[in-house]
Amino acid sequence: MAHVRPAHVYDAQVIRVGAVTFIALACASCVSSGTAQCPDMRLCSDGTSCVRVPDGTYQCASDDQLAACKQVDEGAACTVDAAHGTCFGGGCIIAACGDGVQDVDHILEACDDGNRMAGDGCSADCTSAETCGNGVTDLAVGEECDDALPTLSGDGCTSTCLREFRLWRNVTPRSPGGRIGYAVVTDPMRSVVMIGGGIVSNDGSSTTPTAAFNDTWRWDGSTWIETDPLALPERRMNAAAAYDARRKRVVMFGGLSQGSAFTDDTFEWDGLTWTKRVVNARPLPRAAASMACTATECLMFGGTTAGGLTAETWGWNGAAWTNKQLANKPSPRSGAAMAYHAKNDAIVLYGGTDANGLRLTDIWTFAGGTWTQKGVNLTSSLNVSLAYDPVREQIVLVEDATTSVLVTPPSGLWSWSRITDQPPLITGARIAWDLASGQLLAIGQLASSTSFGMATLSGSTWSPASAKQPISASNRTPAAFDPRRSTTVVLDTANGTFEWTGRGWVFRGPPTVNARDGVMLVNHPACGVTLSFGGGAPTTMGTKSNDLYRFPDPITKAQWTPIAPSAPPSPRTRVAMTYDPVRNVVVLFGGYSGSAPVDDTWELSTADCMTWTWTRRTPSGPVPAPRFDAQLAFDPVRQVSVLFGGQSATSMNLGDTWEWNGTAWTQRTPIVSPPARFGHGMALEPRRQRIVMFGGTADADGDDTWEWDGAGMGTWTQLGPAVVPTQRRGMGFAPDITGALISINGAGGGNGIVAVERLTSELTTNLPDACRVPTLDSDHDGAMGCADPDCWNRCSPACPPGASCSVGPRCGDAICDPAEDYQWCPADCPAPPP
């Protein structure tokens, strides 16, 4: 009869002595019955032993399982008969989903909750802990995707693991639509802000709106931008509003609601959001009251209440309303104009209408707590607006037909002195001081349409004004993203230099000598400048350039200044250029030089960002054919510059793909490749770290979007956005502050295109993070403010993996950098005083 080894019960403990690990086993029950009962009542058959696993229960281990874990640390990986497991209690416990023991190999088991059910925090096959961001799509818990990038949206899968749709979205800035009953005041952070208003009913009544607005628009000197405050007032028109310079806030009271009800709420705009002020004592609900702010308080007068017109005077000190209860005061009225005359330290009130609808023409001042009538105008007007010109220290009046200044003699009556007509083509103008231009800005409805018109007053002359934007379409529109400034720099041959903020344009100056067709832009983040090179007509007779400029200039900060590197390339146009952050050089290839395309490779380097050097490289091996209108983009994953397409000396479209590693050019031969083309856009998409190409001209202008993956044999993949822009070529193509790519202008089908379109992956219901607010997690992914990777492009300069980038202003670093302010970064910069 063969000897039968009885089952043993082991309570294992790992003991390390020097460099040798022993398994100390205490025999808990050595019996000869052929089986053993473990302390948790489990029975182990003859020839096996009880070993304790991490949850305190026991499992049965064979001699081979015990041998696999001799002198091995607890929790180490082990193998028995090619099956993988983990050493627990001195035995190799083979990975088995549902046994309640998680294997050390997280690929085999990311969890093990003792069952084979999904949706309970551990998937049915134990490969996923069913958490968003682990790279496993867990349908049982509502995930639609999981790209292993937690808290990152915009790459096809949101930070909450919902599928995003790739699309081109038109983000071209627009202006406010036509309206009445809006307020226009100086903005505390930028220039001018327009608030609310409404659309009148068909009968033309100004007090019965068919729709009211609660939007807030900001004019920054170049573009109207509809703000996205964290809180909004209710819809209204004919509210009283004024700029409180002492507290750097816009104060707004009352107005007529969407349902034509008078309101009595007080709101303040700090340049970032609206705050409702809760006060007990406050004026009666009203609309069409007048408001202006002195150096110590804001004053509101009159308006229409449910009981009719009023002549009340109320003061707001930032915390409470006070009824002045004055005996001597202007008569009851609505729609009067008010402004603060800083030189005279007095509030000026003019005009309005009385209870019978008659137009009033009296001039009053409020100073030292007293109203004083100063004069009466000889003519009357329905639409009146006042603003103070701090340069000339005078009050300006705009009414239906004329523009006048207030004459304020030390003694005698005050009066209006006409200086010119009303702003051209504008009806019902409202005026405010424009900080950006240092002029008065008039805003009103164009007489010929329902669109908004603008004009600026210089001396005694009104000049039509409009939003500034790049308009070149037939010419190339080069663009480059500046991570230090968080803007996309665009050079327009017709209008000048612009920066795209993600929502609108900032005009940086008229065209300069480098604003020629065919110039190329590239950003040098280590030096914090955008460089322009070359340009000119791609013809035999056309004049070409090899000038190098930088923006911004370290002294003036805003305009292009020339750089004179040694031994520059020959004059040329439409080169391919990109920045290599690994070697800290700008790479240039080809272009149209002299009378034909060329195939030379150049690198621009600098050690101190002041002295620059061009170096012609001599690649080992083959080089791309001579070409112009090709594109270069740097691949940070593989650390090579990728070249595609262009046009040859025989005007043949090219469709080859090459890579430059700093020493040699390598031609890639992907199985699938985009059609040959030139004039396309190509740039790195920061979120996905992939090179994307769009548009250009093949047999016709294209609208296709492609993505390059250089791994292995290399692959070009055509993307299928749900929304596709019109076909085009010659557009600017670069990232913007959102981390997505934008296409700027271009030409297609013989027509110029003026538009900004963003290639994005998004859910229409997915809220973007308010990155500037450090305590807000609006997309509910667990990361707030600048801690959210969704915000990294907006909070700090983008730095490709493995690169050494100089760090510029960073929202969230507790330093209010000169490039920041409260509106851009309230996490660093103090709010206006309450």
PDB file of N, CA, C and O in Angstrom, residues 452-497:
ATOM      1  N   PHE A 452     -26.053  95.702 -35.928  1.00  0.00           N
ATOM      2  CA  PHE A 452     -25.427  96.721 -35.113  1.00  0.00           C
ATOM      3  C   PHE A 452     -24.359  97.445 -35.912  1.00  0.00           C
ATOM      4  O   PHE A 452     -23.605  96.844 -36.674  1.00  0.00           O
ATOM      5  N   GLY A 453     -24.282  98.765 -35.705  1.00  0.00           N
ATOM      6  CA  GLY A 453     -23.222  99.562 -36.286  1.00  0.00           C
ATOM      7  C   GLY A 453     -22.433 100.244 -35.204  1.00  0.00           C
ATOM      8  O   GLY A 453     -22.915 100.432 -34.077  1.00  0.00           O
ATOM      9  N   MET A 454     -21.198 100.650 -35.524  1.00  0.00           N
ATOM     10  CA  MET A 454     -20.332 101.294 -34.546  1.00  0.00           C
ATOM     11  C   MET A 454     -19.623 102.472 -35.192  1.00  0.00           C
ATOM     12  O   MET A 454     -19.442 102.523 -36.416  1.00  0.00           O
ATOM     13  N   ALA A 455     -19.202 103.420 -34.351  1.00  0.00           N
ATOM     14  CA  ALA A 455     -18.404 104.549 -34.810  1.00  0.00           C
ATOM     15  C   ALA A 455     -17.561 105.032 -33.642  1.00  0.00           C
ATOM     16  O   ALA A 455     -17.934 104.857 -32.477  1.00  0.00           O
ATOM     17  N   THR A 456     -16.417 105.624 -33.945  1.00  0.00           N
ATOM     18  CA  THR A 456     -15.561 106.203 -32.916  1.00  0.00           C
ATOM     19  C   THR A 456     -15.421 107.696 -33.166  1.00  0.00           C
ATOM     20  O   THR A 456     -15.413 108.157 -34.314  1.00  0.00           O
ATOM     21  N   LEU A 457     -15.314 108.463 -32.073  1.00  0.00           N
ATOM     22  CA  LEU A 457     -15.233 109.912 -32.157  1.00  0.00           C
ATOM     23  C   LEU A 457     -13.790 110.346 -31.923  1.00  0.00           C
ATOM     24  O   LEU A 457     -13.215 110.090 -30.864  1.00  0.00           O
ATOM     25  N   SER A 458     -13.208 110.976 -32.910  1.00  0.00           N
ATOM     26  CA  SER A 458     -11.864 111.528 -32.797  1.00  0.00           C
ATOM     27  C   SER A 458     -11.964 113.025 -33.001  1.00  0.00           C
ATOM     28  O   SER A 458     -12.249 113.493 -34.109  1.00  0.00           O
ATOM     29  N   GLY A 459     -11.762 113.797 -31.935  1.00  0.00           N
ATOM     30  CA  GLY A 459     -11.947 115.234 -32.024  1.00  0.00           C
ATOM     31  C   GLY A 459     -13.412 115.542 -32.247  1.00  0.00           C
ATOM     32  O   GLY A 459     -14.255 115.302 -31.387  1.00  0.00           O
ATOM     33  N   SER A 460     -13.725 116.049 -33.427  1.00  0.00           N
ATOM     34  CA  SER A 460     -15.118 116.359 -33.765  1.00  0.00           C
ATOM     35  C   SER A 460     -15.595 115.526 -34.947  1.00  0.00           C
ATOM     36  O   SER A 460     -16.545 115.905 -35.626  1.00  0.00           O
ATOM     37  N   THR A 461     -14.951 114.393 -35.174  1.00  0.00           N
ATOM     38  CA  THR A 461     -15.277 113.575 -36.349  1.00  0.00           C
ATOM     39  C   THR A 461     -15.625 112.157 -35.939  1.00  0.00           C
ATOM     40  O   THR A 461     -14.856 111.496 -35.232  1.00  0.00           O
ATOM     41  N   TRP A 462     -16.790 111.720 -36.372  1.00  0.00           N
ATOM     42  CA  TRP A 462     -17.170 110.325 -36.184  1.00  0.00           C
ATOM     43  C   TRP A 462     -16.660 109.511 -37.370  1.00  0.00           C
ATOM     44  O   TRP A 462     -16.808 109.924 -38.518  1.00  0.00           O
ATOM     45  N   SER A 463     -16.062 108.376 -37.083  1.00  0.00           N
ATOM     46  CA  SER A 463     -15.593 107.471 -38.136  1.00  0.00           C
ATOM     47  C   SER A 463     -16.243 106.120 -37.952  1.00  0.00           C
ATOM     48  O   SER A 463     -16.269 105.590 -36.823  1.00  0.00           O
ATOM     49  N   PRO A 464     -16.783 105.541 -39.034  1.00  0.00           N
ATOM     50  CA  PRO A 464     -17.373 104.201 -38.906  1.00  0.00           C
ATOM     51  C   PRO A 464     -16.342 103.212 -38.373  1.00  0.00           C
ATOM     52  O   PRO A 464     -15.157 103.275 -38.714  1.00  0.00           O
ATOM     53  N   ALA A 465     -16.779 102.334 -37.524  1.00  0.00           N
ATOM     54  CA  ALA A 465     -15.888 101.324 -36.945  1.00  0.00           C
ATOM     55  C   ALA A 465     -16.507  99.952 -37.145  1.00  0.00           C
ATOM     56  O   ALA A 465     -17.720  99.817 -37.310  1.00  0.00           O
ATOM     57  N   SER A 466     -15.675  98.966 -37.134  1.00  0.00           N
ATOM     58  CA  SER A 466     -16.159  97.595 -37.277  1.00  0.00           C
ATOM     59  C   SER A 466     -15.174  96.658 -36.604  1.00  0.00           C
ATOM     60  O   SER A 466     -14.034  97.044 -36.298  1.00  0.00           O
ATOM     61  N   ALA A 467     -15.616  95.456 -36.367  1.00  0.00           N
ATOM     62  CA  ALA A 467     -14.737  94.455 -35.776  1.00  0.00           C
ATOM     63  C   ALA A 467     -13.580  94.174 -36.734  1.00  0.00           C
ATOM     64  O   ALA A 467     -13.767  94.076 -37.940  1.00  0.00           O
ATOM     65  N   LYS A 468     -12.378  94.086 -36.192  1.00  0.00           N
ATOM     66  CA  LYS A 468     -11.199  93.804 -37.002  1.00  0.00           C
ATOM     67  C   LYS A 468     -10.946  92.300 -36.994  1.00  0.00           C
ATOM     68  O   LYS A 468     -11.021  91.641 -35.960  1.00  0.00           O
ATOM     69  N   GLN A 469     -10.613  91.772 -38.158  1.00  0.00           N
ATOM     70  CA  GLN A 469     -10.300  90.368 -38.277  1.00  0.00           C
ATOM     71  C   GLN A 469      -9.476  90.150 -39.536  1.00  0.00           C
ATOM     72  O   GLN A 469      -9.495  90.984 -40.439  1.00  0.00           O
ATOM     73  N   PRO A 470      -8.734  89.055 -39.604  1.00  0.00           N
ATOM     74  CA  PRO A 470      -8.020  88.751 -40.837  1.00  0.00           C
ATOM     75  C   PRO A 470      -9.016  88.518 -41.968  1.00  0.00           C
ATOM     76  O   PRO A 470      -9.990  87.792 -41.787  1.00  0.00           O
ATOM     77  N   ILE A 471      -8.778  89.151 -43.112  1.00  0.00           N
ATOM     78  CA  ILE A 471      -9.723  89.004 -44.225  1.00  0.00           C
ATOM     79  C   ILE A 471      -9.071  88.465 -45.484  1.00  0.00           C
ATOM     80  O   ILE A 471      -9.763  88.198 -46.463  1.00  0.00           O
ATOM     81  N   SER A 472      -7.738  88.313 -45.484  1.00  0.00           N
ATOM     82  CA  SER A 472      -7.091  87.783 -46.675  1.00  0.00           C
ATOM     83  C   SER A 472      -7.596  86.384 -46.953  1.00  0.00           C
ATOM     84  O   SER A 472      -7.638  85.532 -46.062  1.00  0.00           O
ATOM     85  N   ALA A 473      -7.981  86.154 -48.178  1.00  0.00           N
ATOM     86  CA  ALA A 473      -8.505  84.844 -48.539  1.00  0.00           C
ATOM     87  C   ALA A 473      -7.761  84.265 -49.736  1.00  0.00           C
ATOM     88  O   ALA A 473      -7.370  83.107 -49.741  1.00  0.00           O
ATOM     89  N   SER A 474      -7.542  85.087 -50.778  1.00  0.00           N
ATOM     90  CA  SER A 474      -6.832  84.585 -51.945  1.00  0.00           C
ATOM     91  C   SER A 474      -5.361  84.361 -51.630  1.00  0.00           C
ATOM     92  O   SER A 474      -4.721  83.469 -52.176  1.00  0.00           O
ATOM     93  N   ASN A 475      -4.787  85.162 -50.705  1.00  0.00           N
ATOM     94  CA  ASN A 475      -3.416  84.956 -50.270  1.00  0.00           C
ATOM     95  C   ASN A 475      -3.375  83.943 -49.130  1.00  0.00           C
ATOM     96  O   ASN A 475      -4.374  83.645 -48.502  1.00  0.00           O
ATOM     97  N   ARG A 476      -2.164  83.429 -48.856  1.00  0.00           N
ATOM     98  CA  ARG A 476      -2.007  82.534 -47.717  1.00  0.00           C
ATOM     99  C   ARG A 476      -2.213  83.309 -46.420  1.00  0.00           C
ATOM    100  O   ARG A 476      -1.944  84.505 -46.341  1.00  0.00           O
ATOM    101  N   THR A 477      -2.684  82.607 -45.394  1.00  0.00           N
ATOM    102  CA  THR A 477      -2.899  83.216 -44.081  1.00  0.00           C
ATOM    103  C   THR A 477      -2.135  82.391 -43.056  1.00  0.00           C
ATOM    104  O   THR A 477      -2.691  81.492 -42.428  1.00  0.00           O
ATOM    105  N   PRO A 478      -0.827  82.637 -42.891  1.00  0.00           N
ATOM    106  CA  PRO A 478      -0.032  81.803 -41.977  1.00  0.00           C
ATOM    107  C   PRO A 478      -0.453  82.006 -40.531  1.00  0.00           C
ATOM    108  O   PRO A 478      -0.871  83.094 -40.124  1.00  0.00           O
ATOM    109  N   ALA A 479      -0.318  80.949 -39.739  1.00  0.00           N
ATOM    110  CA  ALA A 479      -0.722  80.981 -38.326  1.00  0.00           C
ATOM    111  C   ALA A 479       0.209  80.107 -37.513  1.00  0.00           C
ATOM    112  O   ALA A 479       0.761  79.120 -38.016  1.00  0.00           O
ATOM    113  N   ALA A 480       0.395  80.461 -36.242  1.00  0.00           N
ATOM    114  CA  ALA A 480       1.209  79.662 -35.324  1.00  0.00           C
ATOM    115  C   ALA A 480       0.705  79.882 -33.912  1.00  0.00           C
ATOM    116  O   ALA A 480       0.394  81.016 -33.526  1.00  0.00           O
ATOM    117  N   PHE A 481       0.629  78.808 -33.128  1.00  0.00           N
ATOM    118  CA  PHE A 481       0.157  78.912 -31.744  1.00  0.00           C
ATOM    119  C   PHE A 481       1.309  79.300 -30.839  1.00  0.00           C
ATOM    120  O   PHE A 481       2.403  78.732 -30.899  1.00  0.00           O
ATOM    121  N   ASP A 482       1.062  80.306 -29.985  1.00  0.00           N
ATOM    122  CA  ASP A 482       2.050  80.787 -29.023  1.00  0.00           C
ATOM    123  C   ASP A 482       1.649  80.305 -27.641  1.00  0.00           C
ATOM    124  O   ASP A 482       0.722  80.850 -27.031  1.00  0.00           O
ATOM    125  N   PRO A 483       2.320  79.283 -27.082  1.00  0.00           N
ATOM    126  CA  PRO A 483       1.896  78.737 -25.784  1.00  0.00           C
ATOM    127  C   PRO A 483       2.123  79.694 -24.623  1.00  0.00           C
ATOM    128  O   PRO A 483       1.438  79.608 -23.621  1.00  0.00           O
ATOM    129  N   ARG A 484       3.071  80.613 -24.745  1.00  0.00           N
ATOM    130  CA  ARG A 484       3.294  81.554 -23.645  1.00  0.00           C
ATOM    131  C   ARG A 484       2.151  82.553 -23.541  1.00  0.00           C
ATOM    132  O   ARG A 484       1.714  82.900 -22.449  1.00  0.00           O
ATOM    133  N   ARG A 485       1.678  83.021 -24.678  1.00  0.00           N
ATOM    134  CA  ARG A 485       0.602  84.006 -24.682  1.00  0.00           C
ATOM    135  C   ARG A 485      -0.754  83.334 -24.762  1.00  0.00           C
ATOM    136  O   ARG A 485      -1.789  83.992 -24.648  1.00  0.00           O
ATOM    137  N   SER A 486      -0.767  82.006 -24.997  1.00  0.00           N
ATOM    138  CA  SER A 486      -2.017  81.242 -25.145  1.00  0.00           C
ATOM    139  C   SER A 486      -2.888  81.809 -26.259  1.00  0.00           C
ATOM    140  O   SER A 486      -4.110  81.827 -26.147  1.00  0.00           O
ATOM    141  N   THR A 487      -2.261  82.293 -27.316  1.00  0.00           N
ATOM    142  CA  THR A 487      -2.982  82.815 -28.463  1.00  0.00           C
ATOM    143  C   THR A 487      -2.417  82.210 -29.743  1.00  0.00           C
ATOM    144  O   THR A 487      -1.294  81.705 -29.763  1.00  0.00           O
ATOM    145  N   THR A 488      -3.207  82.290 -30.811  1.00  0.00           N
ATOM    146  CA  THR A 488      -2.747  81.874 -32.130  1.00  0.00           C
ATOM    147  C   THR A 488      -2.448  83.132 -32.932  1.00  0.00           C
ATOM    148  O   THR A 488      -3.326  83.965 -33.149  1.00  0.00           O
ATOM    149  N   VAL A 489      -1.197  83.286 -33.352  1.00  0.00           N
ATOM    150  CA  VAL A 489      -0.754  84.469 -34.076  1.00  0.00           C
ATOM    151  C   VAL A 489      -1.035  84.268 -35.558  1.00  0.00           C
ATOM    152  O   VAL A 489      -0.713  83.223 -36.131  1.00  0.00           O
ATOM    153  N   VAL A 490      -1.644  85.286 -36.179  1.00  0.00           N
ATOM    154  CA  VAL A 490      -1.999  85.225 -37.598  1.00  0.00           C
ATOM    155  C   VAL A 490      -1.481  86.482 -38.280  1.00  0.00           C
ATOM    156  O   VAL A 490      -1.668  87.595 -37.776  1.00  0.00           O
ATOM    157  N   LEU A 491      -0.829  86.312 -39.427  1.00  0.00           N
ATOM    158  CA  LEU A 491      -0.316  87.429 -40.211  1.00  0.00           C
ATOM    159  C   LEU A 491      -1.166  87.557 -41.467  1.00  0.00           C
ATOM    160  O   LEU A 491      -1.194  86.655 -42.308  1.00  0.00           O
ATOM    161  N   ASP A 492      -1.861  88.686 -41.560  1.00  0.00           N
ATOM    162  CA  ASP A 492      -2.761  88.926 -42.674  1.00  0.00           C
ATOM    163  C   ASP A 492      -2.122  89.954 -43.613  1.00  0.00           C
ATOM    164  O   ASP A 492      -1.761  91.051 -43.179  1.00  0.00           O
ATOM    165  N   THR A 493      -1.984  89.599 -44.882  1.00  0.00           N
ATOM    166  CA  THR A 493      -1.284  90.484 -45.809  1.00  0.00           C
ATOM    167  C   THR A 493      -2.010  91.795 -46.031  1.00  0.00           C
ATOM    168  O   THR A 493      -1.395  92.790 -46.402  1.00  0.00           O
ATOM    169  N   ALA A 494      -3.334  91.823 -45.800  1.00  0.00           N
ATOM    170  CA  ALA A 494      -4.104  93.034 -46.058  1.00  0.00           C
ATOM    171  C   ALA A 494      -4.347  93.857 -44.805  1.00  0.00           C
ATOM    172  O   ALA A 494      -4.284  95.091 -44.846  1.00  0.00           O
ATOM    173  N   ASN A 495      -4.611  93.195 -43.669  1.00  0.00           N
ATOM    174  CA  ASN A 495      -5.052  93.922 -42.472  1.00  0.00           C
ATOM    175  C   ASN A 495      -4.015  94.014 -41.372  1.00  0.00           C
ATOM    176  O   ASN A 495      -4.166  94.822 -40.462  1.00  0.00           O
ATOM    177  N   GLY A 496      -3.009  93.137 -41.349  1.00  0.00           N
ATOM    178  CA  GLY A 496      -1.990  93.231 -40.317  1.00  0.00           C
ATOM    179  C   GLY A 496      -1.888  91.988 -39.464  1.00  0.00           C
ATOM    180  O   GLY A 496      -2.216  90.881 -39.896  1.00  0.00           O
ATOM    181  N   THR A 497      -1.451  92.177 -38.228  1.00  0.00           N
ATOM    182  CA  THR A 497      -1.200  91.071 -37.305  1.00  0.00           C
ATOM    183  C   THR A 497      -2.344  90.949 -36.305  1.00  0.00           C
ATOM    184  O   THR A 497      -2.819  91.953 -35.764  1.00  0.00           O
TER     185      THR A 497
END
